[in-house]
Short mmCIF file of C-alpha atoms in Angstrom, two decimals:
data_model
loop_
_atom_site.label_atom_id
_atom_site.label_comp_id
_atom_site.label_asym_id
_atom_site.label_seq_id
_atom_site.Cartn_x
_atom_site.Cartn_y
_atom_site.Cartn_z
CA UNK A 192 0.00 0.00 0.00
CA UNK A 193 2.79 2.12 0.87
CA UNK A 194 1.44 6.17 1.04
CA UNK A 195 -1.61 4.92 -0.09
CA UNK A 196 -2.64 3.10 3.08
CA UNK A 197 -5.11 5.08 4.23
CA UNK A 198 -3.91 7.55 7.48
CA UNK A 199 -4.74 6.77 11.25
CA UNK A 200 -4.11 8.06 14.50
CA UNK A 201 -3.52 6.34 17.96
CA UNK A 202 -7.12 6.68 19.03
CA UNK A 203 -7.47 4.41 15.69
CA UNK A 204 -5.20 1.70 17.26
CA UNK A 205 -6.44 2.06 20.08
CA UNK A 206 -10.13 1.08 19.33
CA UNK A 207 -8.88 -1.69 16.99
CA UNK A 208 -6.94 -3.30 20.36
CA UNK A 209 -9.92 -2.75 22.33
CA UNK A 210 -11.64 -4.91 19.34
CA UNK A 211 -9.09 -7.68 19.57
CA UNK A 212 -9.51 -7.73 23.70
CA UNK A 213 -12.95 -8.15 22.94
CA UNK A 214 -12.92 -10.88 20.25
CA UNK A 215 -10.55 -12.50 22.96
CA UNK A 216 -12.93 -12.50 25.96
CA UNK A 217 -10.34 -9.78 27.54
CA UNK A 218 -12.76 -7.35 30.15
CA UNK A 219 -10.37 -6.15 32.15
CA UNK A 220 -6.65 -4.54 31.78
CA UNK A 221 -4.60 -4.18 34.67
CA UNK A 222 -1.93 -1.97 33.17
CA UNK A 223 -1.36 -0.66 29.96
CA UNK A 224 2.06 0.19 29.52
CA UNK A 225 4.00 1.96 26.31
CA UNK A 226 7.03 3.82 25.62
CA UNK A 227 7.34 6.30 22.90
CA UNK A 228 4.06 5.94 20.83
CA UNK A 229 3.11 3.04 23.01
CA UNK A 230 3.05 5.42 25.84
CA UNK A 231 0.97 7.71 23.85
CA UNK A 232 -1.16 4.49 23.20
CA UNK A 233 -1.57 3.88 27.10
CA UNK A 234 -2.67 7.12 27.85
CA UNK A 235 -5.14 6.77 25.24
CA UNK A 236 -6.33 4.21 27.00
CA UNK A 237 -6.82 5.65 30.53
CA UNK A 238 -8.88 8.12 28.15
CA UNK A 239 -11.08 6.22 26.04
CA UNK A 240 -11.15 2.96 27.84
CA UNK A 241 -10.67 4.30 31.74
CA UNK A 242 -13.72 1.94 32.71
CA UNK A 243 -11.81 -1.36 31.88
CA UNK A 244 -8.58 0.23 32.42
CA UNK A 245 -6.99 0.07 35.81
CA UNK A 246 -3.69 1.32 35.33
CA UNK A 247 -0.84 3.05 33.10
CA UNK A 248 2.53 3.61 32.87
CA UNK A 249 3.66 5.79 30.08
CA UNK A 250 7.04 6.47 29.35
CA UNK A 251 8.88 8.97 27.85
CA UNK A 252 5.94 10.43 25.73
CA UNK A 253 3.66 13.68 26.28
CA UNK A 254 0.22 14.44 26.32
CA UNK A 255 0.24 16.14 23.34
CA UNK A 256 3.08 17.80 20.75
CA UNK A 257 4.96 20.82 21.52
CA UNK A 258 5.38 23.56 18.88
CA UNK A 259 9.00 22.37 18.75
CA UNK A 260 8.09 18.86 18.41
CA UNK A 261 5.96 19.18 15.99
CA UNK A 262 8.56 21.14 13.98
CA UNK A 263 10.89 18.60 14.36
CA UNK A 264 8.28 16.15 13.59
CA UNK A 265 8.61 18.24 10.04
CA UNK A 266 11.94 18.20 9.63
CA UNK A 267 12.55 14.16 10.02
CA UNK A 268 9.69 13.90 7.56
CA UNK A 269 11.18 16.42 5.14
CA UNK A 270 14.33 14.62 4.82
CA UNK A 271 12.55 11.47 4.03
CA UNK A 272 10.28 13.00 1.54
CA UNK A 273 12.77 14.72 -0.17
CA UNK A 274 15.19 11.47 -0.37
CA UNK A 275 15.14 11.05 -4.09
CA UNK A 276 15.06 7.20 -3.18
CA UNK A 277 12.06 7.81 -1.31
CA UNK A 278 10.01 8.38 -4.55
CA UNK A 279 6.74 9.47 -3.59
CA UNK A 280 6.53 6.23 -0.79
CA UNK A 281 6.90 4.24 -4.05
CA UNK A 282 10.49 3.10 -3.01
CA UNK A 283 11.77 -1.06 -3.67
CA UNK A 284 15.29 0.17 -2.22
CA UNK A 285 15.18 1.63 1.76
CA UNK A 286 15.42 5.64 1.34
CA UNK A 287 18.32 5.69 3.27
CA UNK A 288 19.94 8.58 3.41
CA UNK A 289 16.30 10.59 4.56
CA UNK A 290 15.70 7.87 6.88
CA UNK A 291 19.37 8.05 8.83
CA UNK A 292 19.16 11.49 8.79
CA UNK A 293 15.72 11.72 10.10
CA UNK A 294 16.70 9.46 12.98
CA UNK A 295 19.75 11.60 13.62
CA UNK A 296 17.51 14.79 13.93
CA UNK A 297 15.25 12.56 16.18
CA UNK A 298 18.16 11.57 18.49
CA UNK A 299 19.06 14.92 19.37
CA UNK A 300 15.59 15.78 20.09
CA UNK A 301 15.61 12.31 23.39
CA UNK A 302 17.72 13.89 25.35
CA UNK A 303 18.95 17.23 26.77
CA UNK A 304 22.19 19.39 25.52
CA UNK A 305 23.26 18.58 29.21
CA UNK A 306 22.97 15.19 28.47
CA UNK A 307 25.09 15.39 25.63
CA UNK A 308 28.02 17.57 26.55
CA UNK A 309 28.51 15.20 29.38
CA UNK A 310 28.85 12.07 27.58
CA UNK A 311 30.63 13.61 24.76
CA UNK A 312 31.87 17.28 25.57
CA UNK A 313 33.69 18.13 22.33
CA UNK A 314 36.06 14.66 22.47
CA UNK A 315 36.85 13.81 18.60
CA UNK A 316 36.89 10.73 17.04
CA UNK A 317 40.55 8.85 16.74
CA UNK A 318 42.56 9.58 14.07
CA UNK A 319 40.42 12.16 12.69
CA UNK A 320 40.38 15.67 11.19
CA UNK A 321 38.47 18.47 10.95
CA UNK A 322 39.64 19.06 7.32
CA UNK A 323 37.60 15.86 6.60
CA UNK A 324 34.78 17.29 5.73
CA UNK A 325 32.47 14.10 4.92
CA UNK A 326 34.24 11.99 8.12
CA UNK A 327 32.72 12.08 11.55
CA UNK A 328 35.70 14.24 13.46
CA UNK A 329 33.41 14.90 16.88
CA UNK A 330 32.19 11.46 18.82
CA UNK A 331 28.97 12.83 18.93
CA UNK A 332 28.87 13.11 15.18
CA UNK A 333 30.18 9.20 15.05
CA UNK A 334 27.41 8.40 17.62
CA UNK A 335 24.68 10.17 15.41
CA UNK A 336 25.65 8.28 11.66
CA UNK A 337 25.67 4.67 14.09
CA UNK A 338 22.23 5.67 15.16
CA UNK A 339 20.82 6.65 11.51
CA UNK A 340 22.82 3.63 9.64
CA UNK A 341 21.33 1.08 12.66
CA UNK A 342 17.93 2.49 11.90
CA UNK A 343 17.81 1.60 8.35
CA UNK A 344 18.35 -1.42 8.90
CA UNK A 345 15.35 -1.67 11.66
CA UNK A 346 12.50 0.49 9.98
CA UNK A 347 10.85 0.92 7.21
CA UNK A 348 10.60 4.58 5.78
CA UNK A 349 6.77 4.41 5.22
CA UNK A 350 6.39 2.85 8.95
#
């Protein structure tokens, strides 16, 4: 189906996992718990479903977007949708290159600039140099292309 698959939200998951508890004999859900979009998925549940729901634990995921997630939310999806590989969602080859480097925009976003000067401050990579302008010369910058070439590997760019 690719971008034609029609578009849904979590409240759309959610009521087609309520379905499945159903068709299962399931009445009752003592925790409901999600990380990410799954957390966004439990608290969905404490919303729509609070009268079969006794409990959730959602981690690492708001209540709703930001202004600045939501623009980084645009940017990730820019750089896939402007992949040339990418080709309208029409792609038999991974978009790679949008997909890495929307991961690596994505990764900055989890965790604070605190965060990150700690574990990396501004240590460089061995036997590097800043003259080497398509090499990682910073860690961080080594850490960031592991995280977008891993990705690639694990996701699909429509997903």
């Amino acid at each position: 189906f690719r971008l034609q698959f029609p578009g849904f939200s979590i409240k759309d998951i959610i009521k087609v996992q309520r379905e499945l508890l159903e068709q299962l004999g399931v009445t009752r859900i003592a925790s409901v718990i999600g990380g990410s979009m799954g957390g966004m998925q439990a608290t969905e549940w404490a919303i729509d479903y609070a009268d079969i729901t006794d409990s959730i634990i959602n981690i690492a995921s708001p209540l709703a977007a930001g202004p600045d997630a939501i623009g980084y939310n645009l940017i990730m999806r820019m750089a896939i949708l402007n992949d040339p590989d990418f080709n309208g969602g029409n792609y038999v080859g991974q978009p790679e290159g949008g997909l890495a480097t929307a991961r690596m925009v994505g990764m900055m976003t989890y965790r604070t600039s605190e965060l990150f000067s700690k574990r990396f401050e501004r240590f460089t990579v061995a036997e590097s140099s800043p003259a080497a302008f398509s090499k990682e010369h910073f860690q961080i910058e080594s850490y960031l292309q592991y995280q977008g070439d891993t990705f690639v590997e694990r996701f699909d760019a429509n997903s």
